[in-house]
Amino acid sequence: SEPQGLFRAEGGTDGLLRGQLSASLPSPFGTASLQASAFSLDGWRDFNRQEVQRVLARIDAPLSASLTHTFHVQASNSRVEITGTQSRAEILARSPAANAFTRLADIERRAQTWRLADRVAYAAPGWKGDVGVFLARTDAVFTRRDLSEDQSLEFGADARAAFEPNTSLPLRLDAGARLQQGRRDAVMTLAGDGLPPRLGGVRTQPFADNRLTARAGAAWVQADLEPR
């Protein structure tokens, strides 16, 4: 296939900026594709900025006439400023002012995520199936008078198959299984010794350290009569 690409950009009021890039091209390993996007907005209120960037890279490789392999990696980064509440008088006056403490404490939330996934699929007359695995991680930091840091890690595997026997009945059989495990670590740190102009975001002695682990599994078989 021929290389393909797209680029788009736009802007608007209150500092709106948005851009998108996508491209695909053949490679020795198969068809490689890339998608990237970015967004930012200042907002009409003070200390109200939000922004996010995302990237997705993928390779689709045919291993044979009936076997294909797909690998992709995805990452994102985001940041949001918390502008805080206003008084009734400020709301009626449509004041753009941020909450005084919120601005002084520099309250915001930042998050980074990434995901890796790999899948092999098989297709032949009468049946098809695929097997895949994935690994994902998210790191988030919430800055306020204290500092909350969350880290989650998740991985899993699944397999699916669909079979259409060559019978007089329009029968279709579907079966699959899925295993998944996730872990979340949350640490909260007092930041009371922060001084103006930045009250938050100063690490002191942690006063909360929690870990949550969850596991899940499922298997299914389904039979359908479908018109052909």
CSV table of C-alpha atoms in Angstrom, one decimal:
chain,number,residue,atom,x,y,z
A,1,SER,CA,0.0,0.0,0.0
A,2,GLU,CA,1.0,3.6,-0.5
A,3,PRO,CA,2.0,5.9,2.3
A,4,GLN,CA,-0.9,8.0,3.6
A,5,GLY,CA,-1.0,11.0,6.0
A,6,LEU,CA,-3.3,13.6,7.5
A,7,PHE,CA,-2.6,16.8,9.5
A,8,ARG,CA,-5.2,19.1,11.0
A,9,ALA,CA,-4.9,22.1,13.3
A,10,GLU,CA,-7.5,24.5,14.8
A,11,GLY,CA,-7.7,27.3,17.3
A,12,GLY,CA,-10.4,29.2,19.1
A,13,THR,CA,-11.3,31.5,21.9
A,14,ASP,CA,-10.0,31.2,25.5
A,15,GLY,CA,-6.7,29.8,24.2
A,16,LEU,CA,-8.2,26.7,22.4
A,17,LEU,CA,-5.5,24.9,20.4
A,18,ARG,CA,-6.0,21.4,18.9
A,19,GLY,CA,-3.9,19.4,16.5
A,20,GLN,CA,-4.0,15.9,15.0
A,21,LEU,CA,-1.5,13.9,12.9
A,22,SER,CA,-1.9,10.5,11.4
A,23,ALA,CA,0.3,8.6,9.0
A,24,SER,CA,0.6,5.0,7.7
A,25,LEU,CA,3.3,3.4,5.5
A,26,PRO,CA,4.4,0.0,4.5
A,27,SER,CA,7.5,-1.5,6.3
A,28,PRO,CA,9.4,-4.7,6.2
A,29,PHE,CA,7.4,-5.8,9.2
A,30,GLY,CA,4.0,-4.9,7.8
A,31,THR,CA,1.9,-1.8,7.8
A,32,ALA,CA,3.0,0.8,10.4
A,33,SER,CA,0.7,3.5,11.5
A,34,LEU,CA,1.0,6.5,13.8
A,35,GLN,CA,-1.6,8.8,15.3
A,36,ALA,CA,-0.9,11.8,17.5
A,37,SER,CA,-3.1,14.5,18.9
A,38,ALA,CA,-2.7,17.5,21.3
A,39,PHE,CA,-5.3,19.7,23.0
A,40,SER,CA,-5.0,22.7,25.2
A,41,LEU,CA,-7.4,25.3,26.6
A,42,ASP,CA,-6.8,28.2,28.9
A,43,GLY,CA,-10.5,28.7,29.8
A,44,TRP,CA,-12.2,31.9,30.5
A,45,ARG,CA,-11.4,31.8,34.2
A,46,ASP,CA,-8.0,32.3,35.7
A,47,PHE,CA,-5.9,29.2,36.6
A,48,ASN,CA,-8.2,27.1,34.4
A,49,ARG,CA,-5.8,25.6,31.9
A,50,GLN,CA,-6.2,22.0,30.7
A,51,GLU,CA,-4.1,20.1,28.2
A,52,VAL,CA,-3.7,16.5,26.9
A,53,GLN,CA,-1.4,14.8,24.5
A,54,ARG,CA,-1.9,11.3,23.0
A,55,VAL,CA,0.2,9.0,20.8
A,56,LEU,CA,-0.7,5.6,19.3
A,57,ALA,CA,1.7,3.5,17.2
A,58,ARG,CA,0.6,0.3,15.6
A,59,ILE,CA,2.1,-2.4,13.3
A,60,ASP,CA,-0.1,-4.9,11.4
A,61,ALA,CA,1.9,-7.8,10.0
A,62,PRO,CA,0.5,-10.7,8.0
A,63,LEU,CA,2.4,-13.8,9.0
A,64,SER,CA,0.7,-16.0,6.4
A,65,ALA,CA,-2.5,-16.1,4.3
A,66,SER,CA,-4.5,-16.9,7.4
A,67,LEU,CA,-2.4,-15.6,10.3
A,68,THR,CA,-1.9,-11.9,11.2
A,69,HIS,CA,0.0,-10.2,14.0
A,70,THR,CA,-0.9,-6.8,15.5
A,71,PHE,CA,1.2,-4.8,18.0
A,72,HIS,CA,0.4,-1.4,19.4
A,73,VAL,CA,1.7,1.0,22.0
A,74,GLN,CA,-0.3,3.9,23.3
A,75,ALA,CA,0.7,6.8,25.6
A,76,SER,CA,-1.0,9.9,27.0
A,77,ASN,CA,-0.2,12.9,29.2
A,78,SER,CA,-2.6,15.3,30.8
A,79,ARG,CA,-2.7,18.2,33.2
A,80,VAL,CA,-5.6,20.1,34.6
A,81,GLU,CA,-5.5,23.2,36.8
A,82,ILE,CA,-8.3,23.3,39.4
A,83,THR,CA,-9.7,26.9,39.4
A,84,GLY,CA,-11.8,26.3,42.5
A,85,THR,CA,-15.2,27.7,43.7
A,86,GLN,CA,-16.4,31.3,43.6
A,87,SER,CA,-18.7,33.4,45.8
A,88,ARG,CA,-22.2,34.2,44.7
A,89,ALA,CA,-21.2,37.8,44.0
A,90,GLU,CA,-18.3,36.6,41.7
A,91,ILE,CA,-20.7,34.3,39.8
A,92,LEU,CA,-23.3,37.0,39.3
A,93,ALA,CA,-20.5,39.4,38.1
A,94,ARG,CA,-19.1,36.7,35.8
A,95,SER,CA,-15.7,37.2,37.4
A,96,PRO,CA,-12.9,35.2,35.8
A,97,ALA,CA,-11.0,35.1,39.1
A,98,ALA,CA,-9.8,31.8,40.5
A,99,ASN,CA,-10.4,30.8,44.1
A,100,ALA,CA,-7.7,32.6,46.1
A,101,PHE,CA,-6.5,29.5,48.1
A,102,THR,CA,-6.7,27.3,45.0
A,103,ARG,CA,-4.4,29.6,43.1
A,104,LEU,CA,-2.1,30.1,46.0
A,105,ALA,CA,-1.8,26.3,46.6
A,106,ASP,CA,-1.3,25.7,42.8
A,107,ILE,CA,-3.9,22.9,42.9
A,108,GLU,CA,-3.7,20.7,39.8
A,109,ARG,CA,-3.9,17.1,38.6
A,110,ARG,CA,-1.4,15.4,36.3
A,111,ALA,CA,-1.6,11.9,34.8
A,112,GLN,CA,0.5,9.8,32.4
A,113,THR,CA,-0.7,6.5,31.0
A,114,TRP,CA,0.8,4.0,28.6
A,115,ARG,CA,-0.5,0.7,27.2
A,116,LEU,CA,1.2,-2.2,25.3
A,117,ALA,CA,-0.9,-4.8,23.5
A,118,ASP,CA,-0.1,-7.7,21.2
A,119,ARG,CA,-2.5,-9.9,19.3
A,120,VAL,CA,-2.3,-12.8,16.9
A,121,ALA,CA,-5.4,-13.7,14.8
A,122,TYR,CA,-6.2,-16.7,12.6
A,123,ALA,CA,-8.9,-17.0,10.0
A,124,ALA,CA,-9.9,-20.0,7.9
A,125,PRO,CA,-13.1,-21.1,6.1
A,126,GLY,CA,-15.6,-22.0,8.8
A,127,TRP,CA,-13.8,-20.6,11.8
A,128,LYS,CA,-11.6,-17.8,13.2
A,129,GLY,CA,-9.9,-16.9,16.5
A,130,ASP,CA,-7.4,-14.7,18.2
A,131,VAL,CA,-5.2,-14.5,21.3
A,132,GLY,CA,-4.0,-11.3,22.9
A,133,VAL,CA,-2.1,-9.9,25.9
A,134,PHE,CA,-1.8,-6.4,27.3
A,135,LEU,CA,0.0,-4.4,29.9
A,136,ALA,CA,-1.1,-0.9,31.1
A,137,ARG,CA,0.2,1.6,33.6
A,138,THR,CA,-1.2,4.9,34.9
A,139,ASP,CA,0.6,7.4,37.2
A,140,ALA,CA,-1.4,10.3,38.6
A,141,VAL,CA,-0.5,13.2,40.9
A,142,PHE,CA,-3.0,15.4,42.6
A,143,THR,CA,-1.4,18.5,44.2
A,144,ARG,CA,-3.3,20.4,46.8
A,145,ARG,CA,-2.6,21.2,50.5
A,146,ASP,CA,-1.6,17.5,50.6
A,147,LEU,CA,-0.1,15.5,47.7
A,148,SER,CA,-1.8,12.4,46.4
A,149,GLU,CA,0.1,10.0,44.1
A,150,ASP,CA,-1.6,7.0,42.5
A,151,GLN,CA,0.0,4.3,40.4
A,152,SER,CA,-2.0,1.5,38.8
A,153,LEU,CA,-0.6,-1.4,36.9
A,154,GLU,CA,-2.8,-3.8,34.9
A,155,PHE,CA,-2.2,-6.8,32.7
A,156,GLY,CA,-4.3,-9.5,31.1
A,157,ALA,CA,-4.7,-12.1,28.4
A,158,ASP,CA,-7.7,-13.3,26.4
A,159,ALA,CA,-8.5,-15.9,23.7
A,160,ARG,CA,-11.6,-16.0,21.4
A,161,ALA,CA,-12.8,-18.4,18.7
A,162,ALA,CA,-15.8,-18.5,16.4
A,163,PHE,CA,-16.8,-21.7,14.5
A,164,GLU,CA,-19.5,-22.2,11.9
A,165,PRO,CA,-19.9,-25.9,11.2
A,166,ASN,CA,-20.9,-26.9,7.7
A,167,THR,CA,-24.4,-28.2,8.5
A,168,SER,CA,-27.9,-27.7,7.3
A,169,LEU,CA,-28.5,-25.4,10.3
A,170,PRO,CA,-27.2,-21.8,10.3
A,171,LEU,CA,-25.3,-22.5,13.5
A,172,ARG,CA,-22.5,-20.3,14.9
A,173,LEU,CA,-20.5,-21.2,18.1
A,174,ASP,CA,-18.5,-18.6,20.0
A,175,ALA,CA,-16.1,-19.4,22.9
A,176,GLY,CA,-13.6,-17.4,24.8
A,177,ALA,CA,-11.6,-16.9,28.0
A,178,ARG,CA,-10.2,-13.9,29.8
A,179,LEU,CA,-7.8,-13.4,32.7
A,180,GLN,CA,-6.9,-10.0,34.2
A,181,GLN,CA,-5.1,-8.6,37.2
A,182,GLY,CA,-4.7,-5.1,38.4
A,183,ARG,CA,-2.8,-3.3,41.2
A,184,ARG,CA,-3.2,0.2,42.6
A,185,ASP,CA,-0.8,1.9,45.0
A,186,ALA,CA,-2.0,5.2,46.5
A,187,VAL,CA,0.3,7.4,48.7
A,188,MET,CA,-0.9,10.6,50.3
A,189,THR,CA,1.7,13.0,51.7
A,190,LEU,CA,1.2,16.0,53.9
A,191,ALA,CA,2.3,19.2,52.3
A,192,GLY,CA,1.6,21.5,55.2
A,193,ASP,CA,5.1,23.0,55.3
A,194,GLY,CA,4.6,24.5,51.8
A,195,LEU,CA,5.0,28.3,51.7
A,196,PRO,CA,3.5,30.9,49.4
A,197,PRO,CA,3.5,31.2,46.5
A,198,ARG,CA,3.2,27.4,46.4
A,199,LEU,CA,1.5,25.9,49.4
A,200,GLY,CA,1.1,22.4,47.9
A,201,GLY,CA,3.4,19.9,46.2
A,202,VAL,CA,6.0,19.7,49.0
A,203,ARG,CA,6.5,16.2,50.2
A,204,THR,CA,6.7,15.5,53.9
A,205,GLN,CA,5.9,12.4,56.0
A,206,PRO,CA,3.4,10.1,54.3
A,207,PHE,CA,0.2,9.6,56.3
A,208,ALA,CA,-1.5,7.1,54.0
A,209,ASP,CA,-0.1,4.3,51.9
A,210,ASN,CA,-2.7,1.9,50.4
A,211,ARG,CA,-2.4,-1.0,48.0
A,212,LEU,CA,-5.3,-2.7,46.3
A,213,THR,CA,-5.0,-5.9,44.1
A,214,ALA,CA,-7.8,-7.3,42.1
A,215,ARG,CA,-8.0,-10.4,39.9
A,216,ALA,CA,-10.7,-11.5,37.5
A,217,GLY,CA,-11.3,-14.3,35.1
A,218,ALA,CA,-14.1,-15.4,32.8
A,219,ALA,CA,-14.9,-18.1,30.2
A,220,TRP,CA,-17.9,-18.4,27.9
A,221,VAL,CA,-19.5,-20.5,25.2
A,222,GLN,CA,-22.3,-19.3,23.1
A,223,ALA,CA,-24.4,-20.9,20.3
A,224,ASP,CA,-26.5,-18.9,17.8
A,225,LEU,CA,-28.7,-19.7,14.9
A,226,GLU,CA,-28.0,-17.0,12.3
A,227,PRO,CA,-29.3,-16.7,8.8
A,228,ARG,CA,-26.7,-17.1,6.2
